[in-house]
Amino acid sequence: MKKLFALLLAAVLLVPCFALAEDLLSADPEELMTFDRSSHVTDWEGKWVLAAAYIGEDFAEEYDVAVTGIIPVKENAATLEITTILDASANDKQLGTMVDVASYIHGHTHDLAGVLTFSADITDDEPYTVKSAWDEWPNNVIRGENDGDFNYGPAKTHVKGEEDDCHWEDITGVEIEDIEEMKYIGVNTAGQLILCYADDNVAKKDGDVGFAYIFVRAE
């Protein structure tokens, strides 16, 4: 009886995620691929569930892919849990990290640490890591000692695991030959977490996203 109750509870909790996934498939792709550059990395903390994927038109043309826009993914295929920590290179706990060596300026900055876990029907790989150091936010602004705007907007990131493509074809059903690695992470203006590849440096300014995983917050 307890096991049955647990399964029913899990199913109920997953309903909002399925509903959100359906909403994403009918959403404006341009809106979903627009990053919120005022969002701070500490607001991204928590567990996210993969709900959809995206393929840009220019990328699809270059790589000879017939599918574009927002595309469905296998249910419960992956989760991404984000945590943040004050940068470990800080040599002064009160002042923080040395953000400008030449001017001897310190500031409190954060690093991102993520754990990307795939479901057992996708792979039996160990969870992947998703990491961004504080200086991979190119829009960091240094104003003075212990002062500045750090970790706002998307950042360059590093995804490390068994497969460089993060099981893209298994999850989306779309084959992309010589697929690139995901290399940017951020929250869009609609509140979803985006893990993506782009030729443009979308961490620095708006540009075209090639392909992406789109995550929604776990309920």
mmCIF file of C-alpha atoms in Angstrom:
data_model
loop_
_atom_site.group_PDB
_atom_site.id
_atom_site.type_symbol
_atom_site.label_atom_id
_atom_site.label_comp_id
_atom_site.label_asym_id
_atom_site.label_seq_id
_atom_site.Cartn_x
_atom_site.Cartn_y
_atom_site.Cartn_z
ATOM 1 C CA MET A 1 0.000 0.000 0.000
ATOM 2 C CA LYS A 2 2.812 2.425 0.900
ATOM 3 C CA LYS A 3 4.571 1.684 -2.383
ATOM 4 C CA LEU A 4 1.359 2.312 -4.333
ATOM 5 C CA PHE A 5 0.820 5.595 -2.510
ATOM 6 C CA ALA A 6 4.381 6.683 -3.291
ATOM 7 C CA LEU A 7 3.897 5.940 -7.000
ATOM 8 C CA LEU A 8 0.614 7.843 -7.092
ATOM 9 C CA LEU A 9 2.200 10.806 -5.297
ATOM 10 C CA ALA A 10 5.084 10.870 -7.755
ATOM 11 C CA ALA A 11 2.647 10.838 -10.654
ATOM 12 C CA VAL A 12 0.682 13.743 -9.197
ATOM 13 C CA LEU A 13 3.849 15.782 -8.690
ATOM 14 C CA LEU A 14 4.901 15.216 -12.293
ATOM 15 C CA VAL A 15 1.629 16.501 -13.790
ATOM 16 C CA PRO A 16 2.644 20.198 -13.567
ATOM 17 C CA CYS A 17 5.925 19.406 -15.355
ATOM 18 C CA PHE A 18 4.055 17.656 -18.188
ATOM 19 C CA ALA A 19 1.671 20.604 -18.482
ATOM 20 C CA LEU A 20 4.577 23.032 -18.657
ATOM 21 C CA ALA A 21 6.238 20.913 -21.324
ATOM 22 C CA GLU A 22 3.065 21.103 -23.450
ATOM 23 C CA ASP A 23 3.014 24.889 -23.013
ATOM 24 C CA LEU A 24 6.632 25.135 -24.126
ATOM 25 C CA LEU A 25 5.964 23.319 -27.398
ATOM 26 C CA SER A 26 3.506 26.047 -28.397
ATOM 27 C CA ALA A 27 5.598 28.937 -27.069
ATOM 28 C CA ASP A 28 7.403 31.548 -29.158
ATOM 29 C CA PRO A 29 10.905 30.147 -29.828
ATOM 30 C CA GLU A 30 12.395 33.643 -29.978
ATOM 31 C CA GLU A 31 11.064 34.410 -26.491
ATOM 32 C CA LEU A 32 12.398 31.154 -25.055
ATOM 33 C CA MET A 33 15.843 31.823 -26.501
ATOM 34 C CA THR A 34 16.028 35.368 -25.089
ATOM 35 C CA PHE A 35 18.151 35.440 -21.927
ATOM 36 C CA ASP A 36 17.248 37.426 -18.835
ATOM 37 C CA ARG A 37 20.415 39.442 -18.330
ATOM 38 C CA SER A 38 19.252 40.780 -14.959
ATOM 39 C CA SER A 39 18.921 37.291 -13.451
ATOM 40 C CA HIS A 40 21.537 36.432 -10.793
ATOM 41 C CA VAL A 41 23.062 32.969 -10.624
ATOM 42 C CA THR A 42 21.925 32.463 -7.025
ATOM 43 C CA ASP A 43 18.332 32.649 -8.293
ATOM 44 C CA TRP A 44 18.999 29.582 -10.439
ATOM 45 C CA GLU A 45 19.671 27.307 -7.483
ATOM 46 C CA GLY A 46 17.508 24.227 -7.117
ATOM 47 C CA LYS A 47 16.341 21.303 -9.201
ATOM 48 C CA TRP A 48 15.256 21.655 -12.832
ATOM 49 C CA VAL A 49 13.531 19.098 -15.080
ATOM 50 C CA LEU A 50 14.185 18.800 -18.813
ATOM 51 C CA ALA A 51 10.934 19.779 -20.566
ATOM 52 C CA ALA A 52 11.789 20.552 -24.199
ATOM 53 C CA ALA A 53 14.602 21.183 -26.651
ATOM 54 C CA TYR A 54 15.302 23.711 -29.384
ATOM 55 C CA ILE A 55 17.024 23.828 -32.784
ATOM 56 C CA GLY A 56 17.679 27.158 -34.502
ATOM 57 C CA GLU A 57 16.928 27.646 -38.186
ATOM 58 C CA ASP A 58 20.418 28.808 -39.162
ATOM 59 C CA PHE A 59 22.006 25.929 -37.262
ATOM 60 C CA ALA A 60 19.602 23.438 -38.865
ATOM 61 C CA GLU A 61 20.461 24.714 -42.341
ATOM 62 C CA GLU A 62 24.195 24.514 -41.690
ATOM 63 C CA TYR A 63 24.008 21.010 -40.241
ATOM 64 C CA ASP A 64 21.350 19.740 -42.667
ATOM 65 C CA VAL A 65 18.727 19.135 -39.992
ATOM 66 C CA ALA A 66 15.078 19.087 -41.058
ATOM 67 C CA VAL A 67 13.592 19.910 -37.639
ATOM 68 C CA THR A 68 13.621 23.429 -36.158
ATOM 69 C CA GLY A 69 12.035 25.344 -33.298
ATOM 70 C CA ILE A 70 10.834 23.918 -29.990
ATOM 71 C CA ILE A 71 10.823 20.114 -30.048
ATOM 72 C CA PRO A 72 9.599 17.504 -27.541
ATOM 73 C CA VAL A 73 11.885 15.364 -25.399
ATOM 74 C CA LYS A 74 11.410 12.052 -23.655
ATOM 75 C CA GLU A 75 9.575 12.423 -20.364
ATOM 76 C CA ASN A 76 11.766 12.416 -17.244
ATOM 77 C CA ALA A 77 14.888 12.143 -19.418
ATOM 78 C CA ALA A 78 17.096 14.437 -17.337
ATOM 79 C CA THR A 79 17.296 16.694 -14.314
ATOM 80 C CA LEU A 80 19.766 19.452 -13.552
ATOM 81 C CA GLU A 81 20.453 20.529 -9.992
ATOM 82 C CA ILE A 82 22.179 23.887 -9.573
ATOM 83 C CA THR A 83 24.112 25.117 -6.555
ATOM 84 C CA THR A 84 26.317 28.180 -6.170
ATOM 85 C CA ILE A 85 29.297 28.822 -3.942
ATOM 86 C CA LEU A 86 31.450 31.846 -3.220
ATOM 87 C CA ASP A 87 34.472 31.635 -5.479
ATOM 88 C CA ALA A 88 37.090 29.314 -4.011
ATOM 89 C CA SER A 89 39.996 31.477 -5.163
ATOM 90 C CA ALA A 90 39.088 34.168 -2.631
ATOM 91 C CA ASN A 91 42.230 34.899 -0.617
ATOM 92 C CA ASP A 92 40.425 37.221 1.747
ATOM 93 C CA LYS A 93 37.164 36.000 3.348
ATOM 94 C CA GLN A 94 36.006 39.503 4.095
ATOM 95 C CA LEU A 95 36.949 41.131 0.799
ATOM 96 C CA GLY A 96 36.469 38.095 -1.433
ATOM 97 C CA THR A 97 38.037 37.153 -4.759
ATOM 98 C CA MET A 98 40.722 39.217 -6.427
ATOM 99 C CA VAL A 99 38.688 40.513 -9.363
ATOM 100 C CA ASP A 100 41.281 42.986 -10.628
ATOM 101 C CA VAL A 101 44.892 42.054 -9.890
ATOM 102 C CA ALA A 102 46.412 45.232 -11.321
ATOM 103 C CA SER A 103 44.227 47.486 -9.165
ATOM 104 C CA TYR A 104 44.138 45.073 -6.202
ATOM 105 C CA ILE A 105 40.325 45.062 -6.180
ATOM 106 C CA HIS A 106 38.368 42.320 -4.423
ATOM 107 C CA GLY A 107 34.703 41.363 -4.754
ATOM 108 C CA HIS A 108 32.294 38.648 -3.634
ATOM 109 C CA THR A 109 31.684 36.421 -6.643
ATOM 110 C CA HIS A 110 30.005 33.059 -7.180
ATOM 111 C CA ASP A 111 30.822 29.883 -9.069
ATOM 112 C CA LEU A 112 28.111 27.633 -10.473
ATOM 113 C CA ALA A 113 28.143 23.896 -9.789
ATOM 114 C CA GLY A 114 25.518 21.731 -11.485
ATOM 115 C CA VAL A 115 24.763 18.021 -11.547
ATOM 116 C CA LEU A 116 23.097 16.766 -14.736
ATOM 117 C CA THR A 117 21.478 13.373 -14.213
ATOM 118 C CA PHE A 118 19.932 11.244 -16.959
ATOM 119 C CA SER A 119 17.215 8.668 -16.429
ATOM 120 C CA ALA A 120 18.084 4.975 -16.425
ATOM 121 C CA ASP A 121 16.331 4.383 -19.758
ATOM 122 C CA ILE A 122 18.630 6.970 -21.375
ATOM 123 C CA THR A 123 21.951 5.839 -19.918
ATOM 124 C CA ASP A 124 23.629 4.291 -16.912
ATOM 125 C CA ASP A 125 26.362 6.965 -16.999
ATOM 126 C CA GLU A 126 27.379 8.647 -13.783
ATOM 127 C CA PRO A 127 25.844 12.131 -13.427
ATOM 128 C CA TYR A 128 27.522 14.828 -15.506
ATOM 129 C CA THR A 129 28.955 18.043 -14.051
ATOM 130 C CA VAL A 130 28.025 21.530 -15.222
ATOM 131 C CA LYS A 131 30.438 24.221 -14.025
ATOM 132 C CA SER A 132 30.991 27.941 -14.504
ATOM 133 C CA ALA A 133 33.686 29.939 -12.741
ATOM 134 C CA TRP A 134 32.842 33.512 -11.709
ATOM 135 C CA ASP A 135 34.875 35.074 -14.524
ATOM 136 C CA GLU A 136 32.893 33.221 -17.204
ATOM 137 C CA TRP A 137 30.189 35.857 -16.818
ATOM 138 C CA PRO A 138 31.603 38.340 -19.373
ATOM 139 C CA ASN A 139 29.292 41.127 -18.209
ATOM 140 C CA ASN A 140 30.835 41.324 -14.749
ATOM 141 C CA VAL A 141 31.269 44.973 -13.770
ATOM 142 C CA ILE A 142 34.016 45.951 -11.324
ATOM 143 C CA ARG A 143 33.423 49.230 -9.505
ATOM 144 C CA GLY A 144 35.599 49.129 -6.398
ATOM 145 C CA GLU A 145 36.724 46.994 -3.486
ATOM 146 C CA ASN A 146 34.093 44.462 -2.470
ATOM 147 C CA ASP A 147 31.738 46.111 -4.936
ATOM 148 C CA GLY A 148 30.523 45.315 -8.434
ATOM 149 C CA ASP A 149 27.893 43.520 -10.482
ATOM 150 C CA PHE A 150 28.871 39.872 -10.747
ATOM 151 C CA ASN A 151 27.173 36.701 -12.046
ATOM 152 C CA TYR A 152 24.231 38.365 -13.788
ATOM 153 C CA GLY A 153 22.813 36.908 -16.990
ATOM 154 C CA PRO A 154 24.041 33.865 -18.938
ATOM 155 C CA ALA A 155 27.559 32.482 -18.662
ATOM 156 C CA LYS A 156 29.922 30.213 -20.492
ATOM 157 C CA THR A 157 29.792 26.735 -18.970
ATOM 158 C CA HIS A 158 31.524 23.357 -19.117
ATOM 159 C CA VAL A 159 29.569 20.094 -19.249
ATOM 160 C CA LYS A 160 31.639 17.034 -18.444
ATOM 161 C CA GLY A 161 30.439 13.458 -18.758
ATOM 162 C CA GLU A 162 30.649 10.261 -20.760
ATOM 163 C CA GLU A 163 29.058 11.654 -23.937
ATOM 164 C CA ASP A 164 29.832 15.143 -25.278
ATOM 165 C CA ASP A 165 26.395 15.392 -26.910
ATOM 166 C CA CYS A 166 24.560 14.855 -23.587
ATOM 167 C CA HIS A 167 22.553 12.050 -25.236
ATOM 168 C CA TRP A 168 20.870 14.513 -27.585
ATOM 169 C CA GLU A 169 19.612 11.968 -30.146
ATOM 170 C CA ASP A 170 18.323 9.547 -27.495
ATOM 171 C CA ILE A 171 16.414 12.359 -25.782
ATOM 172 C CA THR A 172 15.109 14.315 -28.785
ATOM 173 C CA GLY A 173 15.062 11.704 -31.549
ATOM 174 C CA VAL A 174 16.859 14.182 -33.831
ATOM 175 C CA GLU A 175 20.216 13.156 -35.271
ATOM 176 C CA ILE A 176 22.842 15.869 -35.717
ATOM 177 C CA GLU A 177 26.129 14.766 -37.251
ATOM 178 C CA ASP A 178 29.241 16.103 -35.522
ATOM 179 C CA ILE A 179 27.100 17.825 -32.902
ATOM 180 C CA GLU A 180 28.876 20.489 -30.874
ATOM 181 C CA GLU A 181 29.133 20.580 -27.075
ATOM 182 C CA MET A 182 26.777 22.630 -24.938
ATOM 183 C CA LYS A 183 28.671 25.717 -23.791
ATOM 184 C CA TYR A 184 26.312 28.377 -22.378
ATOM 185 C CA ILE A 185 23.868 28.416 -19.480
ATOM 186 C CA GLY A 186 21.339 30.975 -18.298
ATOM 187 C CA VAL A 187 17.725 31.727 -17.490
ATOM 188 C CA ASN A 188 15.438 33.075 -20.199
ATOM 189 C CA THR A 189 12.946 35.912 -19.830
ATOM 190 C CA ALA A 190 10.141 33.355 -19.372
ATOM 191 C CA GLY A 191 11.852 31.760 -16.357
ATOM 192 C CA GLN A 192 13.208 28.521 -17.835
ATOM 193 C CA LEU A 193 16.818 27.381 -17.560
ATOM 194 C CA ILE A 194 18.640 27.082 -20.889
ATOM 195 C CA LEU A 195 21.674 24.877 -21.538
ATOM 196 C CA CYS A 196 22.797 25.455 -25.091
ATOM 197 C CA TYR A 197 25.300 25.681 -27.895
ATOM 198 C CA ALA A 198 25.718 28.865 -29.944
ATOM 199 C CA ASP A 199 28.248 30.153 -32.461
ATOM 200 C CA ASP A 200 27.663 33.641 -31.073
ATOM 201 C CA ASN A 201 28.887 34.489 -27.585
ATOM 202 C CA VAL A 202 25.394 34.666 -26.095
ATOM 203 C CA ALA A 203 26.870 35.138 -22.630
ATOM 204 C CA LYS A 204 28.110 38.540 -23.756
ATOM 205 C CA LYS A 205 25.253 39.750 -25.950
ATOM 206 C CA ASP A 206 22.110 38.536 -27.705
ATOM 207 C CA GLY A 207 22.769 36.134 -30.564
ATOM 208 C CA ASP A 208 21.482 33.019 -32.293
ATOM 209 C CA VAL A 209 21.267 29.834 -30.251
ATOM 210 C CA GLY A 210 22.119 26.727 -32.256
ATOM 211 C CA PHE A 211 20.448 24.081 -30.128
ATOM 212 C CA ALA A 212 19.398 23.846 -26.497
ATOM 213 C CA TYR A 213 17.884 21.885 -23.679
ATOM 214 C CA ILE A 214 15.100 23.760 -21.902
ATOM 215 C CA PHE A 215 14.512 23.019 -18.213
ATOM 216 C CA VAL A 216 11.614 23.992 -15.951
ATOM 217 C CA ARG A 217 11.732 24.116 -12.164
ATOM 218 C CA ALA A 218 10.869 20.868 -10.426
ATOM 219 C CA GLU A 219 7.687 21.140 -8.381
#
